[in-house]
Amino acid sequence: MKGLDVLGLDAWYGADHILRDVRMAIRPGTITAIIGPSGCGKSTLLRCFNRMHEEVPGARVAGSVMFDGWDMYAPSSDPVDVRRHIGMVFQRPNPFPTMTVLENVVAGLRLQGRYDRATMLEAAEQAMRSAGIWDELKDRLDRPGGRLSGGQQQRVCIARALAVRPEMLLMDEPASALDPVSTQQIEDTVQELKRSITIVIVTHNMQQAARVSDYTAFMLREDPRRPSVLVEYDETRHMFTNPSHKRTEAYITGRFG
Amino acid sequence: MTLEIAPRRFRSIRLRKLKSDVLLGMLWLAGLIAVVPLLLIVGYVLAKGVPAINAAFFTETAPPPAVPGGGMAQAFVGTGMIVGIATLISVPLGVLTAIYLSEFGRGRLAAGVRFVAEILLSTPSIVAGAFIWALVVVAMHSFSALAGAIALTVLMWPIITRATEETLRLVPTELREGALALGSPRWKMVLRIVLPTAGSGILTAVMLAVARGFGETAPILLTSLGNDFMNADPLQPTDAVPLRVYNYAQSAFPQWQTLAWGGAITLLAAVLVLSIGARILSDRQRRRLG
Ligand SMILES: Nc1ncnc2c1ncn2[C@@H]1O[C@H](COP(=O)(O)OP(=O)(O)OP(=O)(O)O)[C@@H](O)[C@H]1O
Ligand SMILES: [Mg+2]
């Protein structure tokens, strides 16, 4: 399993400086939670980890991120290549509306040009099992992807991300649009996945961070005119019982944010 | 105090209601005024044209003056050929331009292309015809269906480009990002996700452009000229339905005038079918993405 070394990362949207000098090492085979108040740049940071940030017109990154020793922001690195190793699940479920459930799950394989009918179904089943949705949907594989419940859609999206066998999975508040039962299912899935893949998960929910993650990163924008910084990054149990910073303590005990 | 104010208030409410009713009535009237001409046109064309519609109308070619019978077969074939070629050129060109503008184009070149499309969209069709006459007809020393098709392309390309670009922009960013995050190259994301999602919207754009192509007269007149006889060679002068209508409508022979009305009916029918089809498709598309 592979980890990520963030060596001083800055990010901008146009002239807006959003992140300043983020440094953190994401350890292989762990679940890392990113927490912080709304607008502090959690999604931005996450999108820097698979070079999705630069897809926003005018968005820019400086610094370097090493993926298992590979400098993914080096001029010779191709963002498409980066994303094949590091998958992503978005806050709002985004199944492709023109495709069936099965087509959605194998969409990544097709988009990457790894087209092999025989292994495709196998890959789909495996990914859907990992995402905990195989039993539920195995008889409805040719349903349109958009005609599922929100929770099912999100787990289809997780399966879609897993089907291409990434080494790392980035999840941006994957359960925030879902009901408690679906949230629980997603959390179970995340726990299950940890055995085979490194996970970074953004969450607004302190309990969720405490429940699922091994490490937690707390981000904060102290002054609205200045970029956010990574305030504290530590083992989750340590951070939630004995935070080193006053701001972290105030945030996780719910005194602001 | 209150006793004094109350009646005045009532009066002002009544006045306001009256004003509102009057305004509403005027809006109704405006709507009616807009619809009435359309109904009149359709009704009049139907009344005049239906007698012209028979088997000969579709199977026979232009009759000599004052000889009864005859039809517009050569014009139907010609219009089919000219609009067909124009569609074959302008659809790929327009869709590709739209893809460039919405998915790849940033900066000067994109702005330039968009500006050109904008200008062409409002160019009088006779100007397009004259331009292609100078460029193609003069160079090839012959009027031809091909020249007509190129003139129509000048008119259809910007319609397809603009309308397609708009539908492509309606495809949600989340779907594009979903595809890119799966490690898809940009062109594949466009081909497999954006285009299928925009699907019927693109078809709508094409139908609108084809409807425009059917009805154009001036550019065809200057480039394809017309032809009394059946012609299937795209390099020869070729007839077209609107051209026939234009010529026959000016003639003194009642039977030619009847044919003109028949041609008008078929044009109107084709344009209505295309426009209504386009409308239905775009509604369905909006519902699907909404
Ligand atoms: N596409 C964009 N263009 C310009 N500015 C943006 C864009 N997306 C986000 N921002 C700005 O960047 C900052 C960080 O946004 P980001 O979405 O990363 O925050 P977040 O921590 O994920 O918030 P939330 O918890 O609400 O999701 C915000 O101030 C936001 O206004
Ligand atoms: Mg966010």
XYZ file of C-alpha atoms and ligand atoms in Angstrom:
579
model
C 0.000 0.000 0.000
C 1.087 3.504 -0.729
C 1.058 6.761 1.136
C 1.308 10.425 0.331
C 3.936 12.962 1.357
C 2.702 16.505 1.142
C 5.777 18.729 1.089
C 4.614 22.311 1.443
C 1.513 22.700 -0.691
C -0.135 26.003 -1.634
C -3.343 26.344 -3.615
C -5.174 29.219 -5.275
C -8.435 29.903 -7.085
C -7.473 32.749 -9.365
C -5.992 35.361 -7.030
C -7.546 33.767 -3.917
C -4.853 32.093 -1.899
C -6.692 29.204 -0.220
C -4.068 26.914 1.290
C -0.660 27.826 2.665
C 2.249 25.506 3.130
C 0.399 22.314 4.002
C 2.770 19.590 5.149
C 1.617 16.142 6.107
C 2.481 12.504 5.582
C -0.432 10.213 4.887
C 0.581 6.775 5.978
C -0.056 3.740 3.822
C -3.044 1.636 4.771
C -4.596 4.165 7.121
C -7.725 6.238 7.142
C -7.055 9.935 7.471
C -9.856 12.351 8.243
C -9.706 16.011 7.253
C -11.844 18.250 9.438
C -12.378 21.966 9.761
C -15.037 24.662 9.454
C -16.891 25.158 6.216
C -14.892 26.997 3.582
C -11.508 26.293 5.151
C -10.321 24.395 2.090
C -10.833 20.726 2.935
C -12.208 19.916 -0.501
C -9.509 22.002 -2.097
C -6.778 20.115 -0.279
C -8.342 16.768 -1.156
C -8.571 17.747 -4.824
C -4.890 18.631 -4.775
C -4.158 15.021 -3.883
C -5.231 13.697 -7.277
C -4.709 16.843 -9.332
C -8.412 17.529 -9.713
C -7.904 21.019 -8.320
C -6.381 22.242 -11.558
C -9.567 21.317 -13.438
C -11.195 24.472 -12.112
C -10.406 27.310 -14.544
C -7.823 29.611 -13.001
C -6.987 27.244 -10.165
C -3.320 26.780 -9.349
C -1.062 24.751 -7.089
C 2.497 25.212 -5.886
C 4.674 22.824 -3.955
C 5.022 19.129 -4.260
C 3.163 15.988 -3.323
C 4.978 12.658 -3.379
C 2.955 9.509 -3.964
C 5.112 6.667 -2.784
C 8.175 8.590 -3.856
C 6.667 9.779 -7.150
C 6.494 13.548 -7.463
C 3.022 13.855 -8.899
C 3.325 17.573 -9.615
C 6.600 17.199 -11.508
C 6.385 18.590 -15.053
C 6.749 15.062 -16.403
C 3.778 13.748 -14.404
C 0.461 13.426 -16.195
C -2.656 14.244 -14.140
C -4.536 11.456 -15.933
C -1.914 9.034 -14.675
C -2.151 10.384 -11.138
C -5.924 9.889 -11.102
C -5.567 6.293 -12.218
C -3.694 5.617 -9.005
C -5.712 7.849 -6.730
C -9.483 7.608 -6.990
C -12.119 10.007 -5.737
C -15.675 9.942 -4.417
C -17.588 13.199 -4.434
C -19.906 14.792 -1.928
C -22.906 14.553 -4.222
C -23.425 11.127 -5.809
C -22.673 11.550 -9.513
C -23.541 8.342 -11.379
C -23.558 8.782 -15.149
C -27.247 9.202 -16.035
C -26.963 7.631 -19.492
C -25.508 4.412 -18.102
C -26.875 1.403 -16.252
C -25.635 0.367 -12.823
C -23.218 -2.117 -14.361
C -21.991 0.337 -16.991
C -21.440 2.885 -14.245
C -19.336 0.509 -12.208
C -17.116 -0.424 -15.151
C -17.096 3.106 -16.619
C -13.599 3.759 -15.293
C -12.215 0.667 -16.984
C -13.702 1.748 -20.276
C -12.633 5.363 -19.921
C -9.105 4.203 -19.216
C -9.209 2.007 -22.284
C -8.781 -1.178 -20.286
C -11.529 -2.862 -22.196
C -11.879 -6.574 -21.693
C -15.403 -7.961 -21.550
C -14.485 -11.190 -19.832
C -12.853 -9.619 -16.813
C -15.178 -6.642 -16.713
C -18.073 -8.415 -15.035
C -15.687 -9.955 -12.577
C -14.179 -6.580 -11.769
C -17.666 -5.131 -11.379
C -18.758 -7.820 -8.956
C -15.646 -7.473 -6.887
C -15.910 -3.698 -6.738
C -19.592 -3.870 -5.848
C -18.896 -6.367 -3.109
C -16.215 -4.085 -1.696
C -18.635 -1.185 -1.804
C -21.213 -3.350 -0.028
C -23.790 -3.092 -2.740
C -23.520 -6.335 -4.678
C -26.261 -8.247 -2.857
C -28.561 -5.273 -3.027
C -28.155 -4.537 -6.711
C -26.944 -7.707 -8.392
C -30.399 -8.282 -9.851
C -30.738 -4.707 -10.996
C -27.512 -4.259 -12.892
C -29.241 -2.966 -16.009
C -31.232 -0.284 -14.204
C -30.361 3.303 -15.093
C -27.722 4.547 -12.659
C -29.750 7.628 -11.826
C -32.809 5.673 -10.696
C -31.401 4.510 -7.381
C -31.687 5.912 -3.898
C -29.066 8.477 -2.904
C -27.262 5.948 -0.712
C -27.232 3.334 -3.449
C -26.011 5.905 -5.956
C -23.155 6.881 -3.681
C -22.117 3.272 -3.157
C -22.278 2.673 -6.903
C -19.917 5.642 -7.201
C -17.631 4.060 -4.617
C -17.726 0.801 -6.568
C -16.996 2.759 -9.744
C -13.938 4.306 -8.110
C -12.773 0.922 -6.777
C -13.244 -0.978 -10.034
C -10.135 0.591 -11.545
C -8.172 -0.673 -8.536
C -6.687 2.576 -7.258
C -4.089 2.498 -4.539
C -5.644 5.354 -2.688
C -9.183 6.672 -2.354
C -10.154 10.279 -1.632
C -13.648 10.808 -0.258
C -15.167 14.273 0.035
C -17.935 14.098 2.629
C -19.239 10.937 0.986
C -22.138 10.587 3.406
C -23.169 14.177 3.993
C -26.094 13.966 1.568
C -27.323 10.663 3.004
C -29.582 9.417 5.784
C -28.157 7.740 8.937
C -28.614 4.191 7.649
C -26.804 4.905 4.384
C -24.156 6.797 6.338
C -23.598 3.755 8.515
C -23.272 1.554 5.436
C -20.695 3.892 3.943
C -18.748 3.965 7.182
C -18.749 0.167 7.288
C -17.543 0.106 3.711
C -14.733 2.504 4.552
C -13.637 0.369 7.496
C -13.668 -2.694 5.279
C -11.674 -0.988 2.518
C -8.927 0.095 4.858
C -7.420 -3.369 4.642
C -6.604 -2.948 0.997
C -6.351 0.755 0.275
C -5.241 4.053 1.778
C -8.144 6.397 2.423
C -8.462 10.136 2.992
C -11.913 11.288 3.986
C -13.221 14.822 4.443
C -15.970 15.086 6.991
C -17.984 17.672 8.822
C -18.977 15.188 11.417
C -16.685 14.976 14.453
C -18.141 11.665 15.589
C -17.611 10.236 12.141
C -13.994 11.355 12.131
C -13.493 9.850 15.572
C -15.222 6.619 14.584
C -13.585 5.820 11.283
C -10.177 7.443 11.110
C -6.709 6.569 12.335
C -5.330 10.053 11.761
C -7.008 13.414 11.732
C -5.976 16.674 10.102
C -7.547 19.884 11.387
C -7.573 22.855 9.034
C -8.499 26.410 9.807
C -8.703 29.802 8.201
C -8.125 32.117 11.118
C -8.348 35.302 9.133
C -10.729 35.450 6.161
C -8.227 37.534 4.209
C -5.487 34.953 4.550
C -5.100 31.358 3.406
C -5.961 28.371 5.555
C -3.312 26.362 7.306
C -3.089 22.879 8.680
C -3.354 23.503 12.398
C -2.854 20.036 13.710
C -2.312 16.577 12.314
C -2.096 13.631 14.625
C -3.431 10.229 15.539
C -7.163 10.499 15.895
C -7.394 9.096 19.406
C -4.688 11.469 20.549
C -6.247 14.440 18.814
C -9.705 13.804 20.183
C -8.550 13.152 23.747
C -5.626 15.460 24.046
C -5.331 18.054 21.283
C -2.156 20.121 21.225
C -3.794 23.329 20.077
C -6.457 25.411 21.727
C -8.238 25.987 18.400
C -8.418 22.266 17.739
C -9.901 21.621 21.116
C -12.407 24.402 20.694
C -13.437 23.050 17.295
C -13.804 19.396 18.185
C -15.719 20.156 21.319
C -18.075 22.177 19.160
C -17.337 25.626 20.448
C -17.092 27.063 16.921
C -17.272 26.045 13.291
C -58.924 58.608 11.360
C -59.155 54.932 10.403
C -62.648 55.479 9.156
C -61.339 58.025 6.769
C -58.450 55.959 5.513
C -60.272 52.707 5.001
C -62.452 53.729 2.041
C -59.487 55.306 0.339
C -57.562 52.073 0.746
C -60.415 50.137 -0.724
C -60.560 52.483 -3.649
C -56.829 52.055 -4.277
C -57.128 48.275 -4.150
C -59.980 48.344 -6.595
C -57.972 50.671 -8.816
C -54.985 48.387 -8.609
C -57.100 45.412 -9.509
C -58.516 47.292 -12.455
C -55.042 48.240 -13.643
C -53.912 44.653 -13.288
C -56.889 43.402 -15.280
C -56.321 45.921 -18.043
C -52.657 44.996 -18.260
C -53.446 41.298 -18.254
C -55.961 41.883 -21.028
C -53.348 43.705 -23.082
C -50.894 40.850 -22.611
C -53.544 38.388 -23.761
C -54.185 40.541 -26.774
C -50.476 40.688 -27.567
C -50.284 36.919 -27.349
C -53.284 36.588 -29.610
C -51.820 39.022 -32.112
C -48.695 36.907 -32.211
C -50.560 33.660 -32.790
C -53.172 34.882 -35.257
C -50.784 35.485 -38.169
C -49.335 32.001 -37.752
C -52.793 30.447 -37.844
C -53.729 32.604 -40.818
C -50.609 31.618 -42.714
C -51.068 27.914 -42.018
C -54.762 28.074 -42.894
C -54.243 30.061 -46.064
C -51.377 27.891 -47.306
C -53.420 24.783 -46.581
C -56.469 26.095 -48.434
C -54.433 27.140 -51.442
C -51.993 24.264 -51.502
C -54.035 21.152 -50.806
C -55.502 21.078 -54.334
C -51.942 20.888 -55.683
C -51.076 17.784 -53.693
C -51.456 14.613 -55.718
C -49.250 11.789 -56.919
C -48.005 13.724 -59.940
C -46.910 16.562 -57.671
C -44.302 14.293 -56.116
C -43.393 12.165 -59.132
C -43.390 14.435 -62.190
C -40.980 17.189 -63.053
C -41.701 20.770 -64.042
C -44.445 21.134 -66.672
C -44.016 23.477 -69.640
C -46.075 26.657 -69.301
C -49.812 26.185 -69.775
C -49.524 22.398 -69.977
C -51.649 20.843 -67.242
C -50.231 18.375 -64.731
C -46.602 18.149 -63.782
C -45.019 18.324 -60.368
C -41.951 19.264 -58.410
C -40.092 15.958 -58.222
C -36.861 17.551 -59.429
C -37.162 20.189 -56.700
C -37.688 17.617 -53.960
C -34.689 15.600 -55.117
C -32.648 18.801 -55.421
C -33.584 20.093 -51.969
C -32.869 16.663 -50.545
C -29.461 16.661 -52.161
C -28.538 20.241 -51.253
C -29.775 20.081 -47.658
C -28.346 16.568 -47.332
C -24.861 17.641 -48.372
C -25.119 20.774 -46.228
C -26.104 18.621 -43.238
C -23.248 16.201 -43.857
C -20.793 19.086 -43.797
C -22.274 21.314 -41.130
C -23.165 18.714 -38.488
C -19.657 17.329 -37.923
C -18.190 20.796 -38.314
C -20.709 22.425 -35.982
C -20.569 19.712 -33.332
C -16.772 19.692 -33.357
C -16.675 23.470 -33.077
C -19.124 23.322 -30.176
C -17.028 20.671 -28.438
C -13.959 22.808 -28.907
C -15.699 25.891 -27.525
C -17.288 24.258 -24.512
C -14.638 21.695 -23.557
C -11.253 22.890 -24.707
C -11.394 26.466 -25.923
C -9.985 29.108 -23.674
C -8.496 32.438 -24.574
C -8.228 34.277 -27.851
C -8.871 31.566 -30.417
C -12.086 30.444 -28.709
C -13.261 34.041 -28.395
C -12.517 34.538 -32.087
C -14.402 31.427 -33.155
C -17.368 32.355 -31.007
C -17.355 35.844 -32.507
C -17.343 34.489 -36.056
C -20.247 32.156 -35.261
C -22.105 35.093 -33.737
C -21.579 37.227 -36.842
C -22.585 34.452 -39.226
C -25.693 33.795 -37.174
C -26.964 37.263 -37.950
C -25.640 37.485 -41.509
C -28.433 37.954 -44.061
C -28.676 34.723 -46.015
C -28.355 36.512 -49.340
C -24.935 37.724 -48.268
C -23.892 34.155 -47.585
C -25.208 33.264 -51.033
C -23.323 36.065 -52.755
C -20.158 35.167 -50.909
C -20.321 31.516 -51.952
C -21.248 32.563 -55.472
C -18.015 34.561 -55.670
C -15.989 31.870 -53.986
C -17.337 28.631 -55.426
C -19.556 29.295 -58.428
C -17.138 31.653 -60.108
C -14.165 29.429 -59.387
C -15.887 26.294 -60.631
C -17.454 28.073 -63.592
C -20.795 26.497 -62.785
C -23.788 26.795 -60.537
C -24.184 23.577 -58.590
C -25.913 21.747 -55.759
C -22.548 21.619 -54.050
C -22.246 25.411 -54.086
C -25.795 25.583 -52.708
C -24.887 23.161 -49.955
C -21.819 25.202 -49.046
C -23.933 28.354 -48.885
C -26.376 26.578 -46.578
C -23.459 25.337 -44.487
C -22.481 28.949 -43.858
C -25.956 29.421 -42.372
C -26.349 26.060 -40.631
C -22.898 25.763 -39.077
C -23.348 28.681 -36.638
C -26.820 27.462 -35.637
C -25.509 23.996 -34.830
C -22.427 25.387 -33.123
C -24.292 27.780 -30.877
C -27.137 25.438 -29.942
C -24.823 22.480 -29.356
C -22.442 24.530 -27.252
C -25.354 25.542 -25.075
C -26.478 21.934 -24.536
C -22.943 20.818 -23.794
C -22.696 23.493 -21.142
C -25.824 22.092 -19.504
C -24.022 18.826 -18.782
C -23.229 19.058 -15.053
C -19.629 19.649 -13.989
C -19.955 16.769 -11.517
C -20.258 14.297 -14.389
C -17.186 15.661 -16.133
C -15.229 15.584 -12.883
C -16.519 12.091 -12.148
C -15.071 10.885 -15.434
C -11.779 12.766 -15.056
C -11.331 11.459 -11.516
C -11.535 7.938 -12.934
C -8.386 8.631 -14.917
C -10.130 9.376 -18.173
C -8.343 11.382 -20.833
C -10.253 14.551 -21.592
C -11.292 13.549 -25.110
C -12.733 10.259 -23.870
C -14.645 12.046 -21.151
C -16.176 14.231 -23.875
C -16.906 11.319 -26.182
C -18.350 8.883 -23.667
C -19.884 11.065 -21.002
C -20.553 14.596 -22.236
C -21.857 13.806 -25.730
C -24.208 10.962 -24.696
C -25.538 13.072 -21.839
C -26.138 15.996 -24.164
C -27.525 13.513 -26.716
C -30.921 14.672 -27.798
C -29.942 18.298 -27.270
C -27.473 17.960 -30.113
C -30.155 16.335 -32.249
C -32.371 19.325 -31.486
C -29.675 21.689 -32.712
C -29.316 19.693 -35.916
C -33.060 19.697 -36.540
C -33.305 23.433 -36.093
C -30.467 23.965 -38.538
C -31.960 21.581 -41.098
C -35.312 23.350 -40.814
C -33.536 26.598 -41.601
C -31.785 24.984 -44.566
C -35.029 23.746 -46.084
C -36.552 27.155 -46.357
C -33.653 29.261 -47.618
C -34.222 30.707 -51.079
C -31.822 33.541 -51.806
C -28.534 31.700 -51.215
C -29.745 28.745 -53.307
C -30.793 31.035 -56.115
C -27.309 32.547 -56.274
C -25.440 29.267 -56.045
C -27.531 26.386 -57.308
C -29.604 28.427 -59.768
C -32.441 25.932 -60.294
C -33.241 23.371 -62.943
C -36.408 22.288 -64.752
C -35.135 18.765 -65.053
C -34.265 16.018 -62.671
C -30.614 16.244 -61.710
C -28.644 14.056 -59.309
C -25.174 15.378 -60.109
C -24.083 17.657 -57.263
C -21.808 19.548 -59.654
C -24.677 20.647 -61.895
C -27.280 23.366 -61.408
C -30.011 21.884 -59.237
C -33.549 22.763 -58.333
C -34.898 23.335 -54.843
C -38.397 23.598 -53.425
C -38.197 27.187 -52.135
C -36.687 28.214 -55.471
C -39.593 26.632 -57.345
C -42.070 28.329 -55.066
C -40.352 31.639 -55.677
C -40.371 31.213 -59.454
C -43.871 29.809 -59.806
C -45.421 32.301 -57.441
C -44.329 35.101 -59.783
C -45.683 33.421 -62.900
C -48.907 34.272 -64.644
C -50.067 30.685 -65.117
C -52.665 29.591 -62.571
C -51.447 26.014 -62.645
C -47.892 27.092 -61.835
C -49.258 29.180 -59.005
C -51.054 26.128 -57.674
C -47.777 24.215 -57.738
C -46.166 27.053 -55.814
C -48.768 26.654 -53.073
C -48.145 22.929 -53.051
C -44.453 23.576 -52.564
C -45.253 26.026 -49.792
C -47.276 23.352 -47.985
C -44.497 20.800 -48.107
C -41.954 23.341 -46.850
C -44.231 24.413 -44.058
C -44.904 20.798 -43.103
C -41.206 19.932 -43.084
C -40.312 22.945 -40.965
C -43.181 22.356 -38.551
C -42.306 18.684 -38.098
C -38.656 19.541 -37.473
C -39.424 22.393 -35.083
C -41.979 20.439 -33.107
C -39.651 17.428 -33.018
C -36.849 19.649 -31.799
C -39.125 21.096 -29.146
C -40.197 17.685 -27.855
C -36.607 16.458 -27.739
C -35.315 19.502 -25.916
C -38.121 19.286 -23.340
C -37.277 15.669 -22.715
C -33.608 16.526 -22.402
C -34.317 19.294 -19.922
C -36.393 16.940 -17.812
C -33.668 14.325 -17.860
C -30.916 16.679 -16.732
C -33.113 18.794 -14.478
N -14.462 26.773 -7.870
C -14.066 27.725 -7.005
N -13.728 28.943 -7.464
C -13.331 29.915 -6.615
N -13.253 29.772 -5.292
C -13.565 28.577 -4.767
C -13.992 27.494 -5.601
N -14.250 26.436 -4.812
C -14.002 26.837 -3.553
N -13.579 28.121 -3.522
C -13.204 28.868 -2.326
O -12.148 28.200 -1.696
C -12.320 28.142 -0.294
C -12.232 26.725 0.193
O -13.291 25.986 -0.387
P -13.468 24.447 -0.113
O -14.583 23.994 -0.972
O -12.166 23.770 -0.267
O -13.889 24.437 1.414
P -14.380 23.219 2.291
O -13.529 23.226 3.500
O -14.426 21.979 1.493
O -15.840 23.694 2.681
P -17.118 22.792 2.978
O -16.905 22.169 4.292
O -18.226 23.786 3.002
O -17.223 21.805 1.855
C -13.663 28.798 -0.010
O -13.406 30.092 0.496
C -14.335 28.884 -1.332
O -15.067 30.064 -1.429
Mg -16.026 20.727 0.740
